[in-house]
PDB file of C-alpha atoms and ligand atoms in Angstrom:
ATOM      1  CA  MET A   1      11.328 -30.352  49.756  1.00 42.00           C
ATOM      2  CA  GLN A   2      12.360 -32.110  52.964  1.00 44.00           C
ATOM      3  CA  PRO A   3      13.106 -35.828  52.700  1.00 44.00           C
ATOM      4  CA  GLY A   4      10.850 -36.455  55.712  1.00 42.00           C
ATOM      5  CA  TYR A   5       7.842 -35.182  53.836  1.00 42.00           C
ATOM      6  CA  ILE A   6       8.221 -37.851  51.180  1.00 43.00           C
ATOM      7  CA  LEU A   7       7.905 -40.520  53.838  1.00 42.00           C
ATOM      8  CA  SER A   8       4.749 -39.002  55.250  1.00 41.00           C
ATOM      9  CA  MET A   9       3.034 -38.341  51.917  1.00 41.00           C
ATOM     10  CA  ALA A  10       0.210 -40.708  52.751  1.00 38.00           C
ATOM     11  CA  GLU A  11      -0.664 -38.579  55.773  1.00 40.00           C
ATOM     12  CA  PRO A  12       0.661 -35.124  55.043  1.00 37.00           C
ATOM     13  CA  THR A  13      -0.908 -33.609  58.142  1.00 39.00           C
ATOM     14  CA  THR A  14       0.891 -35.825  60.638  1.00 48.00           C
ATOM     15  CA  ALA A  15       4.320 -35.090  61.953  1.00 65.00           C
ATOM     16  CA  GLY A  16       5.141 -38.779  62.189  1.00 79.00           C
ATOM     17  CA  PRO A  17       8.683 -40.166  62.112  1.00 84.00           C
ATOM     18  CA  GLN A  18      10.367 -36.805  61.797  1.00 88.00           C
ATOM     19  CA  PHE A  19       8.668 -35.532  64.937  1.00 92.00           C
ATOM     20  CA  ASP A  20       9.690 -38.690  66.763  1.00 91.00           C
ATOM     21  CA  ALA A  21      13.281 -38.350  65.655  1.00 91.00           C
ATOM     22  CA  GLU A  22      13.688 -34.657  66.382  1.00 94.00           C
ATOM     23  CA  ALA A  23      11.403 -33.976  69.338  1.00 95.00           C
ATOM     24  CA  LEU A  24      11.323 -37.131  71.455  1.00 95.00           C
ATOM     25  CA  PRO A  25      15.049 -37.114  72.319  1.00 95.00           C
ATOM     26  CA  HIS A  26      14.440 -33.899  74.273  1.00 97.00           C
ATOM     27  CA  LEU A  27      11.865 -35.329  76.678  1.00 97.00           C
ATOM     28  CA  ASP A  28      14.442 -35.611  79.474  1.00 98.00           C
ATOM     29  CA  ALA A  29      15.491 -31.971  79.145  1.00 98.00           C
ATOM     30  CA  LEU A  30      11.873 -30.818  78.912  1.00 98.00           C
ATOM     31  CA  TYR A  31      10.944 -32.750  82.022  1.00 98.00           C
ATOM     32  CA  ARG A  32      13.894 -31.391  84.001  1.00 98.00           C
ATOM     33  CA  VAL A  33      13.162 -27.814  83.023  1.00 98.00           C
ATOM     34  CA  ALA A  34       9.463 -28.317  83.770  1.00 97.00           C
ATOM     35  CA  LEU A  35      10.349 -29.632  87.227  1.00 97.00           C
ATOM     36  CA  ARG A  36      12.414 -26.573  88.001  1.00 96.00           C
ATOM     37  CA  LEU A  37       9.835 -24.134  86.646  1.00 95.00           C
ATOM     38  CA  THR A  38       6.900 -25.659  88.510  1.00 93.00           C
ATOM     39  CA  SER A  39       8.696 -27.148  91.545  1.00 91.00           C
ATOM     40  CA  ASP A  40       5.986 -29.797  91.395  1.00 93.00           C
ATOM     41  CA  PRO A  41       6.350 -33.250  89.788  1.00 95.00           C
ATOM     42  CA  SER A  42       2.713 -33.706  88.787  1.00 95.00           C
ATOM     43  CA  GLN A  43       2.487 -30.206  87.312  1.00 95.00           C
ATOM     44  CA  ALA A  44       5.759 -30.848  85.531  1.00 97.00           C
ATOM     45  CA  GLU A  45       4.290 -33.975  83.944  1.00 97.00           C
ATOM     46  CA  ASP A  46       1.230 -32.092  82.725  1.00 97.00           C
ATOM     47  CA  LEU A  47       3.399 -29.278  81.433  1.00 97.00           C
ATOM     48  CA  VAL A  48       5.614 -31.638  79.415  1.00 98.00           C
ATOM     49  CA  GLN A  49       2.608 -33.423  77.949  1.00 97.00           C
ATOM     50  CA  ASP A  50       0.901 -30.134  76.996  1.00 97.00           C
ATOM     51  CA  THR A  51       4.156 -28.971  75.461  1.00 98.00           C
ATOM     52  CA  MET A  52       4.571 -32.087  73.341  1.00 97.00           C
ATOM     53  CA  LEU A  53       0.986 -31.921  72.059  1.00 96.00           C
ATOM     54  CA  LYS A  54       1.351 -28.236  71.185  1.00 96.00           C
ATOM     55  CA  ALA A  55       4.655 -28.954  69.498  1.00 97.00           C
ATOM     56  CA  TYR A  56       3.077 -31.765  67.524  1.00 95.00           C
ATOM     57  CA  ARG A  57       0.258 -29.521  66.313  1.00 93.00           C
ATOM     58  CA  ALA A  58       2.692 -26.753  65.421  1.00 94.00           C
ATOM     59  CA  TRP A  59       5.287 -29.072  63.944  1.00 92.00           C
ATOM     60  CA  ARG A  60       5.016 -27.635  60.436  1.00 90.00           C
ATOM     61  CA  GLN A  61       6.297 -24.319  61.791  1.00 92.00           C
ATOM     62  CA  TYR A  62       9.513 -26.010  62.843  1.00 93.00           C
ATOM     63  CA  ARG A  63      12.349 -25.963  60.309  1.00 90.00           C
ATOM     64  CA  PRO A  64      13.818 -29.492  60.282  1.00 87.00           C
ATOM     65  CA  GLY A  65      17.400 -29.766  61.394  1.00 85.00           C
ATOM     66  CA  THR A  66      17.385 -26.466  63.293  1.00 90.00           C
ATOM     67  CA  ASN A  67      17.387 -26.193  67.087  1.00 92.00           C
ATOM     68  CA  ALA A  68      14.579 -28.553  68.137  1.00 94.00           C
ATOM     69  CA  ARG A  69      15.448 -28.340  71.819  1.00 95.00           C
ATOM     70  CA  GLY A  70      15.294 -24.545  71.814  1.00 94.00           C
ATOM     71  CA  TRP A  71      12.049 -24.610  69.871  1.00 95.00           C
ATOM     72  CA  LEU A  72      10.455 -27.080  72.300  1.00 97.00           C
ATOM     73  CA  LEU A  73      11.693 -25.205  75.347  1.00 96.00           C
ATOM     74  CA  THR A  74      10.193 -21.994  74.000  1.00 95.00           C
ATOM     75  CA  ILE A  75       6.816 -23.744  73.749  1.00 96.00           C
ATOM     76  CA  LEU A  76       7.243 -25.197  77.234  1.00 97.00           C
ATOM     77  CA  ARG A  77       8.078 -21.840  78.697  1.00 94.00           C
ATOM     78  CA  ASN A  78       5.202 -20.015  76.974  1.00 93.00           C
ATOM     79  CA  THR A  79       2.805 -22.728  78.111  1.00 95.00           C
ATOM     80  CA  PHE A  80       4.108 -22.424  81.635  1.00 95.00           C
ATOM     81  CA  ILE A  81       3.712 -18.643  81.714  1.00 91.00           C
ATOM     82  CA  ASN A  82       0.264 -18.648  80.131  1.00 90.00           C
ATOM     83  CA  ASP A  83      -1.342 -21.659  81.769  1.00 88.00           C
ATOM     84  CA  TYR A  84       0.605 -22.647  84.861  1.00 85.00           C
ATOM     85  CA  ARG A  85       2.076 -19.653  86.570  1.00 79.00           C
ATOM     86  CA  ARG A  86      -0.698 -18.404  88.787  1.00 64.00           C
ATOM     87  CA  ARG A  87       0.177 -14.752  88.601  1.00 49.00           C
ATOM     88  CA  LYS A  88       1.965 -12.921  85.840  1.00 48.00           C
ATOM     89  CA  LEU A  89       5.590 -12.261  86.569  1.00 50.00           C
ATOM     90  CA  GLU A  90       5.628  -9.844  89.413  1.00 49.00           C
ATOM     91  CA  PRO A  91       8.506  -7.520  88.730  1.00 48.00           C
ATOM     92  CA  VAL A  92      10.838  -9.660  90.774  1.00 51.00           C
ATOM     93  CA  ALA A  93      13.703  -8.212  92.750  1.00 49.00           C
ATOM     94  CA  THR A  94      15.720  -8.733  89.591  1.00 46.00           C
ATOM     95  CA  ASP A  95      17.152  -5.267  89.454  1.00 45.00           C
ATOM     96  CA  ILE A  96      17.919  -4.502  93.024  1.00 44.00           C
ATOM     97  CA  GLU A  97      21.684  -4.297  93.276  1.00 45.00           C
ATOM     98  CA  ALA A  98      21.628  -4.274  97.057  1.00 44.00           C
ATOM     99  CA  VAL A  99      20.640  -7.923  97.375  1.00 47.00           C
ATOM    100  CA  GLU A 100      23.710  -9.123  95.504  1.00 54.00           C
ATOM    101  CA  PRO A 101      26.035 -11.076  97.729  1.00 62.00           C
ATOM    102  CA  HIS A 102      29.749 -10.854  97.114  1.00 70.00           C
ATOM    103  CA  ALA A 103      31.661 -13.485  95.211  1.00 82.00           C
ATOM    104  CA  LEU A 104      31.716 -16.556  97.393  1.00 90.00           C
ATOM    105  CA  TYR A 105      35.208 -17.603  96.413  1.00 92.00           C
ATOM    106  CA  ARG A 106      36.806 -14.742  98.354  1.00 88.00           C
ATOM    107  CA  HIS A 107      34.906 -15.920 101.387  1.00 87.00           C
ATOM    108  CA  VAL A 108      35.841 -19.597 101.318  1.00 91.00           C
ATOM    109  CA  GLU A 109      39.200 -19.709  99.580  1.00 90.00           C
ATOM    110  CA  GLU A 110      40.945 -20.475 102.848  1.00 91.00           C
ATOM    111  CA  VAL A 111      38.709 -23.334 103.972  1.00 92.00           C
ATOM    112  CA  ASP A 112      37.755 -24.859 100.611  1.00 94.00           C
ATOM    113  CA  PRO A 113      39.700 -23.337  97.727  1.00 94.00           C
ATOM    114  CA  GLU A 114      38.655 -26.049  95.288  1.00 95.00           C
ATOM    115  CA  GLY A 115      34.952 -25.771  96.002  1.00 96.00           C
ATOM    116  CA  ALA A 116      34.794 -29.429  97.000  1.00 96.00           C
ATOM    117  CA  PHE A 117      31.796 -28.700  99.204  1.00 97.00           C
ATOM    118  CA  PHE A 118      29.570 -28.122  96.174  1.00 97.00           C
ATOM    119  CA  SER A 119      29.565 -31.794  95.273  1.00 96.00           C
ATOM    120  CA  GLN A 120      29.194 -32.905  98.900  1.00 96.00           C
ATOM    121  CA  ILE A 121      25.734 -31.390  99.141  1.00 97.00           C
ATOM    122  CA  VAL A 122      22.987 -33.934  98.395  1.00 96.00           C
ATOM    123  CA  ASP A 123      21.181 -33.432  95.089  1.00 96.00           C
ATOM    124  CA  ASP A 124      17.820 -32.673  96.667  1.00 96.00           C
ATOM    125  CA  LYS A 125      19.290 -29.780  98.616  1.00 97.00           C
ATOM    126  CA  VAL A 126      20.938 -28.387  95.517  1.00 98.00           C
ATOM    127  CA  LEU A 127      17.644 -28.560  93.639  1.00 97.00           C
ATOM    128  CA  GLU A 128      15.804 -26.976  96.559  1.00 96.00           C
ATOM    129  CA  ALA A 129      18.238 -24.090  96.482  1.00 97.00           C
ATOM    130  CA  VAL A 130      17.768 -23.728  92.718  1.00 97.00           C
ATOM    131  CA  ASP A 131      13.990 -23.700  93.176  1.00 96.00           C
ATOM    132  CA  ALA A 132      14.312 -20.961  95.792  1.00 95.00           C
ATOM    133  CA  LEU A 133      15.904 -18.544  93.318  1.00 96.00           C
ATOM    134  CA  PRO A 134      13.715 -15.766  91.901  1.00 94.00           C
ATOM    135  CA  PRO A 135      11.949 -17.140  88.769  1.00 93.00           C
ATOM    136  CA  ASP A 136      13.843 -14.982  86.257  1.00 94.00           C
ATOM    137  CA  PHE A 137      17.172 -16.040  87.698  1.00 96.00           C
ATOM    138  CA  ARG A 138      16.226 -19.674  88.108  1.00 96.00           C
ATOM    139  CA  GLU A 139      15.145 -19.948  84.501  1.00 96.00           C
ATOM    140  CA  VAL A 140      18.451 -18.804  82.978  1.00 97.00           C
ATOM    141  CA  LEU A 141      20.508 -20.824  85.439  1.00 98.00           C
ATOM    142  CA  VAL A 142      18.576 -24.014  84.673  1.00 98.00           C
ATOM    143  CA  LEU A 143      18.842 -23.515  80.914  1.00 97.00           C
ATOM    144  CA  SER A 144      22.501 -22.547  80.961  1.00 97.00           C
ATOM    145  CA  ASP A 145      24.207 -24.367  83.791  1.00 98.00           C
ATOM    146  CA  MET A 146      21.944 -27.375  84.147  1.00 97.00           C
ATOM    147  CA  GLU A 147      20.848 -27.968  80.534  1.00 96.00           C
ATOM    148  CA  GLY A 148      23.934 -26.637  78.804  1.00 95.00           C
ATOM    149  CA  MET A 149      22.200 -24.194  76.460  1.00 96.00           C
ATOM    150  CA  SER A 150      24.325 -21.385  75.051  1.00 96.00           C
ATOM    151  CA  TYR A 151      23.636 -17.769  75.991  1.00 97.00           C
ATOM    152  CA  GLY A 152      22.464 -17.186  72.419  1.00 96.00           C
ATOM    153  CA  GLU A 153      19.983 -20.063  72.521  1.00 94.00           C
ATOM    154  CA  ILE A 154      18.599 -18.844  75.836  1.00 96.00           C
ATOM    155  CA  ALA A 155      18.251 -15.283  74.585  1.00 96.00           C
ATOM    156  CA  GLU A 156      16.273 -16.568  71.631  1.00 92.00           C
ATOM    157  CA  ALA A 157      14.033 -18.839  73.702  1.00 91.00           C
ATOM    158  CA  LEU A 158      13.295 -16.137  76.279  1.00 92.00           C
ATOM    159  CA  HIS A 159      13.116 -13.197  73.864  1.00 92.00           C
ATOM    160  CA  ILE A 160      15.647 -11.192  75.832  1.00 95.00           C
ATOM    161  CA  PRO A 161      19.045  -9.749  74.858  1.00 97.00           C
ATOM    162  CA  VAL A 162      22.174 -11.835  75.453  1.00 97.00           C
ATOM    163  CA  GLY A 163      23.361  -9.128  77.873  1.00 96.00           C
ATOM    164  CA  THR A 164      20.273  -9.739  80.014  1.00 97.00           C
ATOM    165  CA  VAL A 165      20.920 -13.476  79.983  1.00 97.00           C
ATOM    166  CA  LYS A 166      24.445 -12.823  81.204  1.00 96.00           C
ATOM    167  CA  SER A 167      23.521 -10.405  83.970  1.00 95.00           C
ATOM    168  CA  ARG A 168      20.760 -12.690  85.254  1.00 96.00           C
ATOM    169  CA  LEU A 169      23.139 -15.639  85.180  1.00 96.00           C
ATOM    170  CA  PHE A 170      25.754 -13.707  87.071  1.00 94.00           C
ATOM    171  CA  ARG A 171      23.299 -12.938  89.849  1.00 94.00           C
ATOM    172  CA  ALA A 172      21.707 -16.377  89.824  1.00 96.00           C
ATOM    173  CA  ARG A 173      25.082 -18.048  90.284  1.00 96.00           C
ATOM    174  CA  ARG A 174      26.034 -15.753  93.115  1.00 94.00           C
ATOM    175  CA  GLN A 175      22.763 -16.235  94.954  1.00 94.00           C
ATOM    176  CA  LEU A 176      22.886 -19.987  94.495  1.00 96.00           C
ATOM    177  CA  GLN A 177      26.487 -20.236  95.641  1.00 96.00           C
ATOM    178  CA  THR A 178      25.667 -18.219  98.729  1.00 94.00           C
ATOM    179  CA  ALA A 179      22.661 -20.401  99.554  1.00 95.00           C
ATOM    180  CA  LEU A 180      24.703 -23.587  99.100  1.00 96.00           C
ATOM    181  CA  TYR A 181      27.474 -22.184 101.238  1.00 95.00           C
ATOM    182  CA  GLN A 182      25.039 -21.351 104.021  1.00 94.00           C
ATOM    183  CA  TYR A 183      23.656 -24.861 103.865  1.00 95.00           C
ATOM    184  CA  ALA A 184      27.161 -26.353 103.907  1.00 95.00           C
ATOM    185  CA  VAL A 185      28.051 -24.338 107.003  1.00 94.00           C
ATOM    186  CA  GLU A 186      24.794 -25.191 108.793  1.00 94.00           C
ATOM    187  CA  THR A 187      25.309 -28.887 108.197  1.00 95.00           C
ATOM    188  CA  GLY A 188      29.008 -28.835 109.038  1.00 94.00           C
ATOM    189  CA  ILE A 189      30.185 -29.763 105.524  1.00 94.00           C
ATOM    190  CA  ILE A 190      32.530 -26.820 105.792  1.00 91.00           C
ATOM    191  CA  PRO A 191      33.529 -24.933 108.931  1.00 87.00           C
ATOM    192  CA  ALA A 192      32.139 -21.451 109.416  1.00 80.00           C
ATOM    193  CA  ARG A 193      34.660 -18.747 108.774  1.00 72.00           C
ATOM    194  CA  GLU A 194      35.745 -16.799 111.792  1.00 66.00           C
ATOM    195  CA  THR A 195      34.429 -13.284 111.797  1.00 59.00           C
ATOM    196  CA  HIS A 196      37.139 -10.751 111.352  1.00 55.00           C
ATOM    197  CA  HIS A 197      36.836  -7.389 112.947  1.00 52.00           C
ATOM    198  CA  GLY A 198      38.042  -4.273 111.203  1.00 41.00           C
TER     199      GLY A 198
ATOM    200  CA  MET B   1      52.910 -10.858  74.964  1.00 47.00           C
ATOM    201  CA  GLY B   2      52.111  -7.176  74.622  1.00 46.00           C
ATOM    202  CA  ASP B   3      48.344  -7.316  75.044  1.00 64.00           C
ATOM    203  CA  SER B   4      47.931  -9.718  77.964  1.00 87.00           C
ATOM    204  CA  ILE B   5      44.953  -9.114  80.241  1.00 93.00           C
ATOM    205  CA  ASN B   6      45.015  -8.315  83.944  1.00 94.00           C
ATOM    206  CA  CYS B   7      43.312 -10.085  86.864  1.00 95.00           C
ATOM    207  CA  ARG B   8      40.261  -7.845  86.765  1.00 93.00           C
ATOM    208  CA  GLU B   9      39.640  -8.592  83.098  1.00 94.00           C
ATOM    209  CA  ALA B  10      40.295 -12.304  83.580  1.00 95.00           C
ATOM    210  CA  HIS B  11      37.877 -12.351  86.511  1.00 92.00           C
ATOM    211  CA  ALA B  12      35.167 -10.611  84.493  1.00 92.00           C
ATOM    212  CA  ARG B  13      35.402 -13.238  81.745  1.00 94.00           C
ATOM    213  CA  LEU B  14      35.834 -16.275  83.957  1.00 95.00           C
ATOM    214  CA  HIS B  15      32.352 -17.792  83.711  1.00 95.00           C
ATOM    215  CA  ASP B  16      32.091 -17.062  80.004  1.00 96.00           C
ATOM    216  CA  TYR B  17      35.441 -18.749  79.580  1.00 97.00           C
ATOM    217  CA  LEU B  18      34.383 -21.834  81.529  1.00 97.00           C
ATOM    218  CA  LYS B  19      31.106 -21.979  79.592  1.00 96.00           C
ATOM    219  CA  GLN B  20      33.042 -21.722  76.312  1.00 96.00           C
ATOM    220  CA  GLU B  21      31.146 -18.604  75.356  1.00 96.00           C
ATOM    221  CA  LEU B  22      34.179 -16.498  74.414  1.00 97.00           C
ATOM    222  CA  THR B  23      35.596 -15.978  70.943  1.00 97.00           C
ATOM    223  CA  PRO B  24      38.789 -17.980  70.396  1.00 97.00           C
ATOM    224  CA  GLU B  25      40.862 -14.802  70.769  1.00 96.00           C
ATOM    225  CA  LEU B  26      39.300 -13.772  74.090  1.00 96.00           C
ATOM    226  CA  ALA B  27      39.415 -17.336  75.388  1.00 97.00           C
ATOM    227  CA  GLU B  28      43.099 -17.542  74.560  1.00 97.00           C
ATOM    228  CA  GLU B  29      43.763 -14.363  76.549  1.00 97.00           C
ATOM    229  CA  VAL B  30      42.036 -15.845  79.589  1.00 97.00           C
ATOM    230  CA  ARG B  31      43.784 -19.181  79.172  1.00 97.00           C
ATOM    231  CA  ALA B  32      47.168 -17.477  78.992  1.00 97.00           C
ATOM    232  CA  HIS B  33      46.381 -15.451  82.091  1.00 97.00           C
ATOM    233  CA  LEU B  34      45.255 -18.487  84.091  1.00 97.00           C
ATOM    234  CA  GLU B  35      48.420 -20.273  83.142  1.00 97.00           C
ATOM    235  CA  LYS B  36      50.637 -17.672  84.756  1.00 96.00           C
ATOM    236  CA  CYS B  37      48.378 -16.327  87.537  1.00 97.00           C
ATOM    237  CA  ARG B  38      47.916 -18.724  90.436  1.00 96.00           C
ATOM    238  CA  PRO B  39      45.142 -16.802  92.284  1.00 95.00           C
ATOM    239  CA  CYS B  40      43.004 -16.540  89.142  1.00 96.00           C
ATOM    240  CA  PHE B  41      43.683 -20.177  88.296  1.00 97.00           C
ATOM    241  CA  LYS B  42      42.474 -21.213  91.745  1.00 96.00           C
ATOM    242  CA  GLU B  43      39.363 -19.117  91.418  1.00 96.00           C
ATOM    243  CA  ALA B  44      38.658 -20.664  88.013  1.00 97.00           C
ATOM    244  CA  ARG B  45      38.964 -24.120  89.535  1.00 97.00           C
ATOM    245  CA  PHE B  46      36.494 -23.167  92.270  1.00 97.00           C
ATOM    246  CA  GLU B  47      33.945 -21.850  89.768  1.00 97.00           C
ATOM    247  CA  GLN B  48      34.453 -24.932  87.637  1.00 97.00           C
ATOM    248  CA  SER B  49      33.534 -27.163  90.622  1.00 97.00           C
ATOM    249  CA  PHE B  50      30.287 -25.259  90.954  1.00 98.00           C
ATOM    250  CA  LEU B  51      29.402 -25.565  87.265  1.00 98.00           C
ATOM    251  CA  VAL B  52      30.367 -29.235  87.072  1.00 97.00           C
ATOM    252  CA  MET B  53      28.269 -30.008  90.148  1.00 98.00           C
ATOM    253  CA  LEU B  54      25.195 -28.326  88.619  1.00 98.00           C
ATOM    254  CA  ALA B  55      25.525 -30.177  85.309  1.00 97.00           C
ATOM    255  CA  THR B  56      26.078 -33.475  87.107  1.00 97.00           C
ATOM    256  CA  THR B  57      23.119 -32.994  89.428  1.00 97.00           C
ATOM    257  CA  SER B  58      20.888 -32.151  86.494  1.00 96.00           C
ATOM    258  CA  ARG B  59      21.772 -35.224  84.449  1.00 95.00           C
ATOM    259  CA  LYS B  60      20.588 -37.549  87.204  1.00 96.00           C
ATOM    260  CA  THR B  61      16.955 -36.718  86.440  1.00 96.00           C
ATOM    261  CA  SER B  62      15.264 -38.075  83.354  1.00 96.00           C
ATOM    262  CA  CYS B  63      11.707 -38.239  82.061  1.00 97.00           C
ATOM    263  CA  PRO B  64       9.841 -40.995  83.951  1.00 97.00           C
ATOM    264  CA  GLY B  65       8.953 -44.015  81.809  1.00 96.00           C
ATOM    265  CA  LYS B  66       5.265 -43.724  82.659  1.00 97.00           C
ATOM    266  CA  LEU B  67       5.153 -40.123  81.491  1.00 97.00           C
ATOM    267  CA  ARG B  68       6.927 -41.045  78.259  1.00 96.00           C
ATOM    268  CA  GLU B  69       4.321 -43.748  77.626  1.00 95.00           C
ATOM    269  CA  LYS B  70       1.483 -41.373  78.416  1.00 96.00           C
ATOM    270  CA  ILE B  71       2.836 -38.787  76.012  1.00 95.00           C
ATOM    271  CA  LEU B  72       3.348 -41.302  73.211  1.00 94.00           C
ATOM    272  CA  THR B  73      -0.203 -42.526  73.679  1.00 93.00           C
ATOM    273  CA  ALA B  74      -1.536 -38.969  73.578  1.00 94.00           C
ATOM    274  CA  LEU B  75       0.501 -38.227  70.454  1.00 93.00           C
ATOM    275  CA  ARG B  76      -0.782 -41.349  68.735  1.00 90.00           C
ATOM    276  CA  ALA B  77      -4.348 -40.390  69.563  1.00 91.00           C
ATOM    277  CA  GLU B  78      -3.707 -36.910  68.205  1.00 89.00           C
ATOM    278  CA  MET B  79      -2.239 -38.395  65.026  1.00 85.00           C
ATOM    279  CA  GLU B  80      -5.237 -40.647  64.439  1.00 86.00           C
ATOM    280  CA  ARG B  81      -7.512 -37.683  64.883  1.00 82.00           C
ATOM    281  CA  GLY B  82      -5.562 -36.121  61.979  1.00 71.00           C
TER     282      GLY B  82
HETATM  283 ZN1   ZN C 201      45.072 -13.053  87.775  1.00 56.01          ZN
END
């Protein structure tokens, strides 16, 4: 049926060239997501390798030409949850409205209306702040804003409704912006705003 | 221009607009609003800086060569096993 299968007729059980062509280009994305999920380079390496081997073994379940990246990331995420995350998802503070900071823009529009400070923070500090987000928030932010996946793709990979993706993203962005702002103030990248009374 | 959106509606759709997640019709409403509303335009620019910074930061990391080699070796071994 698929042209790729004709090429691999001699060894019908191997994924071969088609796997190479469709899966290998996503190694960078898989490694980046693994780094953010584990916050640990050596664990991230193991996680990516486990993911690729599982993907290879399950390759016949993949429909060629569909979303290989989403399919691989789903395997990576399931592997992470089942084998790497020490405890099952504690019901994180995901639904507590009270912890939501206000939109940062209102707070800094006078000192840095263009948000120039974001790109003045060194990469490691940005990544640290991402890693400090609650896991549920971090995951959607990494997939959406760092890997460029669509809300629909993320919903599919995480088995959650698109509305949940959007509300988690909203909160993740706010928390991250607030953390980056605090860092920028502490390090003098932007001046602290004077406190207004009343 | 009967059905133009207000600042509150533009604000609510801002991230979705910047992420190109809106339908063409909704996106056009936001675009038209940003064109004539300076405060919302400035806020959009601020949020855009944040999103651009995240995407840029992310792209600087790639899969280490050693790991790539290790994975290819493991895959080859798996393939030979059949
Ligand atoms: Zn407006």
